[in-house]
Structures are given as C-alpha cells and as structure tokens.
PDB file of C-alpha atoms and ligand atoms in Angstrom:
ATOM      1  CA  MET A   1      -2.365   6.743  17.027  1.00  0.00           C
ATOM      2  CA  LYS A   2      -4.373   7.412  20.144  1.00  0.00           C
ATOM      3  CA  VAL A   3      -6.293  10.469  20.058  1.00  0.00           C
ATOM      4  CA  HIS A   4      -7.568  12.092  23.400  1.00  0.00           C
ATOM      5  CA  LEU A   5     -10.796  13.892  22.718  1.00  0.00           C
ATOM      6  CA  LYS A   6     -10.519  16.497  25.180  1.00  0.00           C
ATOM      7  CA  GLN A   7      -7.373  17.559  23.523  1.00  0.00           C
ATOM      8  CA  ILE A   8      -9.528  18.326  19.854  1.00  0.00           C
ATOM      9  CA  PRO A   9     -11.241  22.090  20.569  1.00  0.00           C
ATOM     10  CA  PRO A  10     -14.452  22.632  18.590  1.00  0.00           C
ATOM     11  CA  GLU A  11     -12.629  23.794  15.546  1.00  0.00           C
ATOM     12  CA  GLY A  12     -10.901  20.795  14.974  1.00  0.00           C
ATOM     13  CA  LEU A  13      -7.341  20.275  15.144  1.00  0.00           C
ATOM     14  CA  HIS A  14      -4.316  19.349  12.911  1.00  0.00           C
ATOM     15  CA  LEU A  15      -2.156  16.473  14.056  1.00  0.00           C
ATOM     16  CA  GLU A  16       1.684  15.474  11.802  1.00  0.00           C
ATOM     17  CA  GLY A  17       3.944  13.613  12.361  1.00  0.00           C
ATOM     18  CA  ASP A  18       5.782  10.098  13.045  1.00  0.00           C
ATOM     19  CA  GLU A  19       4.419   7.187  14.759  1.00  0.00           C
ATOM     20  CA  GLU A  20       5.783   3.628  14.657  1.00  0.00           C
ATOM     21  CA  CYS A  21       4.916   1.206  11.633  1.00  0.00           C
ATOM     22  CA  PRO A  22       1.380   0.035  12.334  1.00  0.00           C
ATOM     23  CA  ILE A  23       2.056  -3.100  10.355  1.00  0.00           C
ATOM     24  CA  LEU A  24       5.227  -4.690  12.042  1.00  0.00           C
ATOM     25  CA  GLU A  25       3.579  -8.233  11.963  1.00  0.00           C
ATOM     26  CA  LEU A  26       3.786  -8.368   7.905  1.00  0.00           C
ATOM     27  CA  GLU A  27       7.375  -8.753   8.016  1.00  0.00           C
ATOM     28  CA  ALA A  28       6.426 -12.469   8.224  1.00  0.00           C
ATOM     29  CA  GLU A  29       5.270 -12.021   4.910  1.00  0.00           C
ATOM     30  CA  GLY A  30       8.119 -10.237   3.745  1.00  0.00           C
ATOM     31  CA  ILE A  31       7.049  -6.710   4.356  1.00  0.00           C
ATOM     32  CA  ARG A  32       9.254  -4.864   6.261  1.00  0.00           C
ATOM     33  CA  CYS A  33       8.841  -1.465   7.653  1.00  0.00           C
ATOM     34  CA  ILE A  34      11.350   0.820   7.274  1.00  0.00           C
ATOM     35  CA  GLY A  35      11.213   4.022   9.187  1.00  0.00           C
ATOM     36  CA  PRO A  36       8.023   5.296  10.847  1.00  0.00           C
ATOM     37  CA  LEU A  37       4.351   5.786   9.389  1.00  0.00           C
ATOM     38  CA  HIS A  38       4.361   9.353   8.618  1.00  0.00           C
ATOM     39  CA  TYR A  39       0.968  11.060   8.938  1.00  0.00           C
ATOM     40  CA  SER A  40      -0.855  14.754   8.232  1.00  0.00           C
ATOM     41  CA  ILE A  41      -4.458  14.581   9.782  1.00  0.00           C
ATOM     42  CA  ASP A  42      -7.235  16.568  10.860  1.00  0.00           C
ATOM     43  CA  LEU A  43      -9.090  16.153  13.340  1.00  0.00           C
ATOM     44  CA  GLY A  44     -12.880  17.188  14.766  1.00  0.00           C
ATOM     45  CA  VAL A  45     -15.696  16.021  16.158  1.00  0.00           C
ATOM     46  CA  THR A  46     -19.370  16.852  15.445  1.00  0.00           C
ATOM     47  CA  SER A  47     -22.714  15.521  17.130  1.00  0.00           C
ATOM     48  CA  GLY A  48     -21.135  12.101  18.917  1.00  0.00           C
ATOM     49  CA  ALA A  49     -18.813  11.397  15.901  1.00  0.00           C
ATOM     50  CA  LEU A  50     -15.256  11.566  15.380  1.00  0.00           C
ATOM     51  CA  TRP A  51     -14.001  12.387  12.086  1.00  0.00           C
ATOM     52  CA  ALA A  52     -10.549  12.221  10.814  1.00  0.00           C
ATOM     53  CA  SER A  53      -9.265  12.951   7.186  1.00  0.00           C
ATOM     54  CA  GLY A  54      -5.452  13.465   6.009  1.00  0.00           C
ATOM     55  CA  SER A  55      -2.971  11.731   4.231  1.00  0.00           C
ATOM     56  CA  LEU A  56      -0.621   8.464   5.386  1.00  0.00           C
ATOM     57  CA  SER A  57       2.675   7.606   4.298  1.00  0.00           C
ATOM     58  CA  GLN A  58       4.808   4.691   4.854  1.00  0.00           C
ATOM     59  CA  ALA A  59       8.075   3.270   3.277  1.00  0.00           C
ATOM     60  CA  VAL A  60       7.786  -0.650   3.530  1.00  0.00           C
ATOM     61  CA  GLU A  61      10.484  -3.307   1.768  1.00  0.00           C
ATOM     62  CA  LEU A  62       8.725  -5.474  -0.434  1.00  0.00           C
ATOM     63  CA  ARG A  63      10.000  -8.603  -2.584  1.00  0.00           C
ATOM     64  CA  CYS A  64       9.364  -8.614  -6.471  1.00  0.00           C
ATOM     65  CA  VAL A  65       6.866 -11.443  -7.567  1.00  0.00           C
ATOM     66  CA  ALA A  66       9.071 -11.489 -10.540  1.00  0.00           C
ATOM     67  CA  CYS A  67      12.662 -11.382  -9.830  1.00  0.00           C
ATOM     68  CA  LEU A  68      12.033 -11.947  -6.315  1.00  0.00           C
ATOM     69  CA  GLU A  69      14.838  -8.692  -5.470  1.00  0.00           C
ATOM     70  CA  LYS A  70      14.354  -6.807  -2.441  1.00  0.00           C
ATOM     71  CA  PHE A  71      12.803  -3.335  -2.825  1.00  0.00           C
ATOM     72  CA  VAL A  72      11.553  -0.147  -1.050  1.00  0.00           C
ATOM     73  CA  HIS A  73       7.757   1.349  -1.845  1.00  0.00           C
ATOM     74  CA  GLU A  74       6.082   3.986  -0.047  1.00  0.00           C
ATOM     75  CA  ILE A  75       2.523   2.976   0.592  1.00  0.00           C
ATOM     76  CA  ARG A  76       0.841   6.152   0.401  1.00  0.00           C
ATOM     77  CA  VAL A  77      -2.794   6.948   1.322  1.00  0.00           C
ATOM     78  CA  PRO A  78      -3.684  10.541  -0.227  1.00  0.00           C
ATOM     79  CA  SER A  79      -7.096  10.311   1.233  1.00  0.00           C
ATOM     80  CA  PHE A  80      -7.280   8.550   4.885  1.00  0.00           C
ATOM     81  CA  ALA A  81     -10.820   9.617   5.935  1.00  0.00           C
ATOM     82  CA  VAL A  82     -11.903   8.288   9.283  1.00  0.00           C
ATOM     83  CA  HIS A  83     -15.854   8.921  10.662  1.00  0.00           C
ATOM     84  CA  THR A  84     -17.076   6.888  13.750  1.00  0.00           C
ATOM     85  CA  GLU A  85     -19.065   7.024  16.890  1.00  0.00           C
ATOM     86  CA  LEU A  86     -18.111   8.128  19.828  1.00  0.00           C
ATOM     87  CA  ASN A  87     -19.702   5.636  22.620  1.00  0.00           C
ATOM     88  CA  GLY A  88     -17.827   6.090  26.238  1.00  0.00           C
ATOM     89  CA  PRO A  89     -13.823   6.149  26.102  1.00  0.00           C
ATOM     90  CA  GLU A  90     -12.529   9.645  26.137  1.00  0.00           C
ATOM     91  CA  THR A  91      -9.559   8.363  23.761  1.00  0.00           C
ATOM     92  CA  VAL A  92     -10.002   6.921  20.294  1.00  0.00           C
ATOM     93  CA  ASP A  93      -7.148   4.399  18.643  1.00  0.00           C
ATOM     94  CA  LEU A  94      -7.202   5.706  15.036  1.00  0.00           C
ATOM     95  CA  THR A  95      -4.344   2.538  14.459  1.00  0.00           C
ATOM     96  CA  PRO A  96      -6.738   0.037  13.241  1.00  0.00           C
ATOM     97  CA  PHE A  97      -7.702   2.761  10.632  1.00  0.00           C
ATOM     98  CA  VAL A  98      -4.773   3.626   9.680  1.00  0.00           C
ATOM     99  CA  ARG A  99      -3.432  -0.161   9.400  1.00  0.00           C
ATOM    100  CA  GLU A 100      -6.776  -0.486   7.598  1.00  0.00           C
ATOM    101  CA  ASP A 101      -6.051   1.976   4.588  1.00  0.00           C
ATOM    102  CA  LEU A 102      -2.423   0.836   4.518  1.00  0.00           C
ATOM    103  CA  LEU A 103      -3.038  -2.806   3.752  1.00  0.00           C
ATOM    104  CA  LEU A 104      -5.770  -1.263   1.152  1.00  0.00           C
ATOM    105  CA  ASN A 105      -3.098   0.654  -0.418  1.00  0.00           C
ATOM    106  CA  LEU A 106      -0.371  -2.237  -0.408  1.00  0.00           C
ATOM    107  CA  PRO A 107       0.221  -3.761  -3.768  1.00  0.00           C
ATOM    108  CA  ALA A 108      -0.921  -7.462  -4.289  1.00  0.00           C
ATOM    109  CA  HIS A 109       1.474  -8.596  -6.441  1.00  0.00           C
ATOM    110  CA  PRO A 110       4.492  -6.234  -6.153  1.00  0.00           C
ATOM    111  CA  HIS A 111       6.889  -5.180  -8.971  1.00  0.00           C
ATOM    112  CA  CYS A 112      10.188  -3.563  -8.236  1.00  0.00           C
ATOM    113  CA  ASP A 113       9.779  -1.648 -11.520  1.00  0.00           C
ATOM    114  CA  LYS A 114       6.617  -0.236 -10.817  1.00  0.00           C
ATOM    115  CA  ASP A 115       7.629   3.200  -9.469  1.00  0.00           C
ATOM    116  CA  GLY A 116       9.632   3.199 -12.923  1.00  0.00           C
ATOM    117  CA  ASP A 117      13.118   3.673 -10.656  1.00  0.00           C
ATOM    118  CA  LEU A 118      14.282   0.220 -11.637  1.00  0.00           C
ATOM    119  CA  VAL A 119      14.418  -1.967 -14.436  1.00  0.00           C
ATOM    120  CA  CYS A 120      13.139  -5.478 -13.592  1.00  0.00           C
ATOM    121  CA  ASN A 121      15.862  -8.334 -14.162  1.00  0.00           C
ATOM    122  CA  ALA A 122      12.928 -10.901 -14.638  1.00  0.00           C
ATOM    123  CA  ARG A 123      11.186  -8.472 -17.178  1.00  0.00           C
ATOM    124  CA  GLN A 124      14.366  -8.136 -18.885  1.00  0.00           C
ATOM    125  CA  LEU A 125      15.205 -11.704 -19.151  1.00  0.00           C
ATOM    126  CA  THR A 126      11.638 -12.492 -20.544  1.00  0.00           C
ATOM    127  CA  MET A 127      11.706  -9.769 -23.232  1.00  0.00           C
ATOM    128  CA  GLU A 128      15.307 -11.283 -24.051  1.00  0.00           C
ATOM    129  CA  ALA A 129      13.493 -14.839 -24.356  1.00  0.00           C
ATOM    130  CA  GLN A 130      10.526 -13.784 -26.095  1.00  0.00           C
ATOM    131  CA  ALA A 131      12.743 -12.231 -28.750  1.00  0.00           C
ATOM    132  CA  ALA A 132      14.823 -15.270 -28.994  1.00  0.00           C
ATOM    133  CA  THR A 133      12.351 -17.765 -29.179  1.00  0.00           C
ATOM    134  CA  ARG A 134       9.549 -15.744 -31.574  1.00  0.00           C
ATOM    135  CA  LYS A 135       8.865 -17.693 -35.143  1.00  0.00           C
ATOM    136  CA  PRO A 136       5.397 -17.898 -36.785  1.00  0.00           C
ATOM    137  CA  ASP A 137       3.235 -20.225 -35.215  1.00  0.00           C
ATOM    138  CA  TRP A 138       0.701 -21.659 -37.963  1.00  0.00           C
ATOM    139  CA  SER A 139       0.102 -24.780 -36.526  1.00  0.00           C
ATOM    140  CA  ALA A 140      -3.721 -23.530 -35.753  1.00  0.00           C
ATOM    141  CA  LEU A 141      -4.004 -22.525 -38.840  1.00  0.00           C
ATOM    142  CA  ASP A 142      -2.520 -25.936 -40.142  1.00  0.00           C
ATOM    143  CA  LYS A 143      -5.290 -27.554 -38.441  1.00  0.00           C
ATOM    144  CA  LEU A 144      -7.735 -25.372 -39.694  1.00  0.00           C
ATOM    145  CA  LYS A 145      -6.990 -26.391 -43.473  1.00  0.00           C
ATOM    146  CA  LEU A 146      -7.197 -29.900 -42.385  1.00  0.00           C
ATOM    147  CA  GLU A 147     -10.535 -29.797 -41.167  1.00  0.00           C
ATOM    148  CA  SER A 148     -12.357 -27.756 -44.095  1.00  0.00           C
TER     149      SER A 148
HETATM  150 ZN1   ZN B   1      11.753  -7.091 -10.226  1.00  0.00          ZN
END
C-alpha cells in the first residue's frame, strides 16, 4: 500500500479500497487470508510528517485451539493510525504499519465460538464430560480433619 506524497492535496486525501492480503506468509502458521484487505483511510501531510487514520478489515481462516476446526474470522482494526516522519522518498509504504496492526489484532488463542456464530465442539464435549464426572470432592477436607 504505497502512497505518493505528491498525490496528497493540502486538505488531505481519503483512500478506500481493497489490497492484496499483507500477511500471506502466515499461512505456514495456519492463518490463511480469505480475500483482500479492505481499508478506509484518511491521509495528510503536516510539517514534514505523514499521518493516516482509518479502519482496516481482513478476513482470515484460523484454526480453533480447542476443537482444531478451521473457521473464518475477520480481523478488524477500527482505529488504524500512523504518524511517520518524511525523510526523502516521495512514496511512503503503509504496508508495514498495516501488517503490524493486523497482527496486533489477531487472536493469540483463537476460539471458533468467539464471535458467537458457532458452537465449539470441544467446549460442548468438555461440558458434557464435566457434568458426567462431577462428584463432590471432600478429599481436601478429610485431610484437614486428620491433621487437626
Ligand atoms: Zn472450536
């Protein structure tokens, strides 16, 4: 996502559109891009610095840490913000900033039921297992009695 500084008018510029997924290399870690990155960003140049603010979204396929099923998650960056000094080149590549914000908003331990649309198989199973094996556990109390 390269910005040509000459194309930014004094009053700023609004950019909106789709770009190739900037985190394609994460496929090796089981994070697969689904479709392009969508962005909606306002840009401007003031006193030798470029600022940008807006929102990003990128749909990815993740693997649930509980049931190991794949599911689709939308990474949303509602307040993407960049402020970077301009030193030399006439183009500024926003891709590193976009990547960083997407990675920060990526769930570290993805659960397929996080968005509420799906019911995680693993969660259902553990709940059933817990209900089946739930018996009163007095062992700690018994030990206490013996000691006193
Ligand atoms: Zn799951």
